[in-house]
Coordinates of C-alpha atoms and ligand atoms in Angstrom, one line a residue:
M643 CA -4.2 -5.3 -27.7
V644 CA -2.0 -4.9 -24.6
T645 CA -3.6 -3.4 -21.5
L646 CA -1.2 -1.5 -19.3
Q647 CA -1.7 -2.1 -15.7
K648 CA -1.5 0.9 -13.4
P649 CA 1.1 0.7 -10.7
F650 CA -0.7 -0.4 -7.5
S651 CA 0.2 -0.3 -3.8
Q652 CA -1.8 -2.5 -1.5
A653 CA -0.5 -0.4 1.5
C654 CA -2.2 2.7 -0.1
E655 CA -5.4 0.8 -0.4
N656 CA -5.3 -0.2 3.2
N657 CA -4.3 3.2 4.6
K658 CA -6.2 5.7 2.4
Q659 CA -9.4 5.6 4.5
P660 CA -7.7 6.1 7.9
I661 CA -5.6 8.9 6.5
L662 CA -8.7 10.5 4.9
S663 CA -10.3 10.6 8.3
V664 CA -7.4 12.7 9.5
L665 CA -7.2 14.9 6.4
A666 CA -10.9 15.7 5.8
P667 CA -11.7 17.6 9.0
R668 CA -8.4 19.5 9.0
L669 CA -8.6 20.5 5.3
A670 CA -12.3 21.6 5.3
T671 CA -11.4 25.2 4.4
C672 CA -8.2 24.4 2.4
R673 CA -8.2 25.5 -1.2
H674 CA -4.9 24.2 -2.5
L675 CA -2.7 21.3 -1.3
L676 CA 0.7 20.2 -2.4
E677 CA 1.5 16.4 -2.0
I678 CA 5.2 15.6 -1.8
G679 CA 6.3 12.1 -3.1
S680 CA 2.9 11.1 -4.6
G681 CA 4.3 7.7 -5.5
T682 CA 1.7 5.7 -7.5
G683 CA -0.8 8.5 -7.4
Q684 CA -3.4 6.3 -5.7
H685 CA -3.6 8.6 -2.6
A686 CA -4.0 11.7 -4.8
V687 CA -7.0 10.2 -6.7
H688 CA -8.7 9.1 -3.5
F689 CA -8.2 12.2 -1.5
A690 CA -8.9 14.7 -4.4
S691 CA -12.2 12.9 -5.1
A692 CA -13.2 12.9 -1.4
M693 CA -12.3 16.7 -1.0
P694 CA -13.5 18.3 -4.3
H695 CA -13.4 21.8 -2.6
L696 CA -9.6 21.8 -2.9
V697 CA -7.0 21.5 -5.7
W698 CA -4.7 18.5 -5.1
Q699 CA -1.3 19.2 -6.6
T700 CA 0.8 16.0 -7.0
S701 CA 4.6 16.0 -7.2
D702 CA 7.4 13.5 -7.2
L703 CA 10.8 12.8 -8.8
P704 CA 10.4 12.8 -12.6
Q705 CA 10.9 9.0 -12.7
N706 CA 7.6 8.5 -10.9
H707 CA 5.5 10.8 -13.1
D708 CA 4.3 8.1 -15.6
A709 CA 2.8 6.1 -12.7
I710 CA 1.0 9.2 -11.3
E711 CA -0.2 10.2 -14.8
Q712 CA -1.8 6.8 -15.4
W713 CA -3.9 7.2 -12.3
L714 CA -4.8 10.8 -13.2
E715 CA -6.0 9.8 -16.6
D716 CA -9.0 8.0 -15.2
Y717 CA -9.9 10.7 -12.7
P718 CA -13.3 12.2 -13.6
G719 CA -13.0 15.5 -11.6
T720 CA -11.1 18.8 -12.3
N721 CA -9.3 19.3 -9.0
L722 CA -6.3 17.0 -9.4
R723 CA -3.1 18.4 -11.0
A724 CA -0.4 16.6 -13.0
P725 CA 2.8 16.0 -11.1
L726 CA 5.4 18.7 -10.5
A727 CA 9.0 17.6 -10.7
L728 CA 9.8 18.3 -7.0
D729 CA 13.0 17.0 -5.5
V730 CA 13.0 18.2 -1.9
T731 CA 16.8 18.4 -1.8
H732 CA 16.9 20.9 -4.7
P733 CA 17.2 24.5 -3.5
E734 CA 14.5 25.7 -6.0
W735 CA 11.0 24.2 -5.7
P736 CA 8.6 24.5 -8.7
I737 CA 5.9 26.0 -6.6
E738 CA 5.8 29.2 -4.6
E739 CA 2.7 28.9 -2.4
T740 CA 0.1 26.5 -1.2
D741 CA -2.3 26.4 1.7
A742 CA -1.3 22.9 3.0
V743 CA 1.2 20.1 2.4
F744 CA 0.7 16.4 2.7
T745 CA 3.3 13.7 2.4
A746 CA 3.1 9.9 3.1
N747 CA 5.8 7.4 3.7
T748 CA 8.7 9.7 2.6
F749 CA 10.5 10.5 5.9
H750 CA 11.9 7.0 6.2
I751 CA 12.9 6.8 2.5
I752 CA 14.7 10.1 2.0
S753 CA 17.9 10.9 3.8
W754 CA 17.9 12.8 7.1
E755 CA 19.4 15.8 5.2
A756 CA 16.5 15.5 2.8
V757 CA 14.0 15.5 5.7
L758 CA 15.5 18.8 6.8
S759 CA 15.4 20.2 3.3
L760 CA 11.7 19.2 3.1
L761 CA 10.9 21.0 6.4
E762 CA 12.7 24.1 5.2
G763 CA 11.0 24.1 1.8
V764 CA 7.6 23.6 3.4
A765 CA 8.2 26.3 5.9
R766 CA 8.9 28.7 3.0
L767 CA 5.7 27.7 1.1
L768 CA 3.1 27.7 3.9
P769 CA 1.4 30.9 5.1
P770 CA 1.0 31.3 8.9
G771 CA -1.6 28.8 10.1
G772 CA -0.9 26.5 7.1
Q773 CA -0.6 22.8 7.9
L774 CA 2.0 20.1 7.0
I775 CA 0.5 16.6 7.5
V776 CA 3.0 13.8 7.5
Y777 CA 1.9 10.1 7.5
G778 CA 4.3 7.2 8.2
P779 CA 6.1 5.1 10.9
F780 CA 7.9 7.1 13.6
N781 CA 9.8 6.1 16.7
E782 CA 8.9 7.5 20.1
E783 CA 11.7 8.8 22.3
G784 CA 14.2 6.9 20.3
A785 CA 12.4 3.5 20.6
F786 CA 10.5 1.5 18.0
T787 CA 6.8 1.3 18.6
S788 CA 6.5 -2.3 17.5
D789 CA 8.5 -5.4 16.6
S790 CA 7.3 -5.0 13.0
N791 CA 8.6 -1.4 12.8
A792 CA 12.0 -2.6 14.1
A793 CA 12.1 -5.2 11.4
F794 CA 11.0 -2.7 8.8
D795 CA 13.8 -0.3 9.9
Q796 CA 16.4 -3.0 9.5
S797 CA 15.2 -3.9 6.0
L798 CA 15.2 -0.2 5.1
R799 CA 18.8 0.2 6.2
Q800 CA 19.8 -2.9 4.3
Q801 CA 18.2 -1.3 1.2
A802 CA 20.2 1.9 1.6
P803 CA 22.1 3.2 4.7
H804 CA 20.5 6.6 4.5
R805 CA 17.0 5.2 5.0
G806 CA 15.4 4.5 8.4
I807 CA 12.5 5.3 10.7
R808 CA 12.8 8.8 12.2
N809 CA 12.3 9.8 15.8
R810 CA 9.2 11.8 16.2
Q811 CA 10.6 14.1 18.9
T812 CA 13.7 14.9 16.8
V813 CA 11.6 15.7 13.7
A814 CA 9.4 17.9 15.9
A815 CA 12.4 19.8 17.2
E816 CA 13.9 20.4 13.8
A817 CA 10.5 21.4 12.4
Q818 CA 10.0 23.9 15.3
D819 CA 13.4 25.5 14.5
R820 CA 12.0 26.2 11.0
G821 CA 8.7 27.6 12.3
L822 CA 6.6 24.5 12.0
M823 CA 5.0 23.5 15.3
L824 CA 3.9 19.9 15.9
N825 CA 0.3 20.4 16.9
T826 CA -1.2 16.9 16.8
T827 CA 0.0 13.4 16.7
L828 CA -2.5 10.7 15.8
E829 CA -1.9 6.9 15.9
L830 CA -3.1 5.1 12.8
P831 CA -3.4 1.4 12.0
A832 CA -0.3 -0.7 11.3
N833 CA 1.9 1.2 13.7
N834 CA 1.8 4.4 11.6
R835 CA 1.2 8.0 12.7
C836 CA -0.1 11.2 11.3
L837 CA 1.9 14.3 12.4
V838 CA 0.1 17.6 12.0
F839 CA 2.4 20.7 12.0
V840 CA 1.2 24.3 11.9
R841 CA 3.2 27.1 10.3
Q842 CA 3.8 29.8 13.0
Ligands
SAM1449 C1 7.7 4.9 -0.2 S1 7.3 6.0 -1.5 C2 5.8 6.7 -0.9 C3 4.8 7.0 -2.0 C4 3.4 7.4 -1.6 N1 3.4 8.6 -0.9 C5 2.8 6.3 -0.7 O1 2.5 6.6 0.5 O2 2.6 5.2 -1.2 C6 8.4 7.3 -1.3 C7 8.3 8.4 -2.3 O3 9.2 9.5 -2.0 C8 9.7 9.9 -3.3 N2 11.0 10.6 -3.1 C9 12.2 10.0 -2.9 N3 13.2 10.9 -2.8 C10 12.6 12.1 -3.0 C11 13.1 13.5 -3.0 N4 14.4 13.7 -2.9 N5 12.2 14.5 -3.3 C12 10.9 14.2 -3.4 N6 10.3 12.9 -3.4 C13 11.2 11.9 -3.2 C14 9.8 8.7 -4.1 O4 9.9 8.9 -5.5 C15 8.5 8.0 -3.7 O5 7.4 8.3 -4.5

């Protein structure tokens, strides 16, 4: 018999606890959260199990759904939802409302135009006071925060010219233009950050 191995990301294993320490207190009264770019699904399983009071809705491009579904199969709870096919660049999103949005390691992968589409789509979805929490590497005032982030940015741009680490202040200004105010910035291990935006 062949045992299929679930897709696995060591980075997710390393960062899931630090991210949870940001999410848990901020989502204490949240009832429904949309995750954009769920990837392997590891984060979804970990966070949904740690926050059983909320429904965790996964989403990604359709080609990643098999991976997410494999992780979801073993999930014992009832608050984790099968992935929606959500491409942030598409004008129509397959969801109309949610209390909060989380996304990890997407802003440096998707194009800058896609980042703007994501901000627009999230602003449409969230009610006033709703939070968008973004995890990943960000530059500060146009500068890399570490040598390893500079090397990472170079490798991203070699993979695809539209990829690259975004500047936190530029993201904040674009988000503010769309009604999402950057409320809190937290430094996390491995030169990553969590940006917490609040819908005005
Ligand atoms: C580096 S992975 C991050 C996955 C996971 N969140 C994590 O932290 O490990 C980037 C994710 O963004 C998704 N993605 C890329 N383009 C997208 C788009 N246009 N709309 C939505 N998701 C997209 C990819 O499919 C992938 O799951």
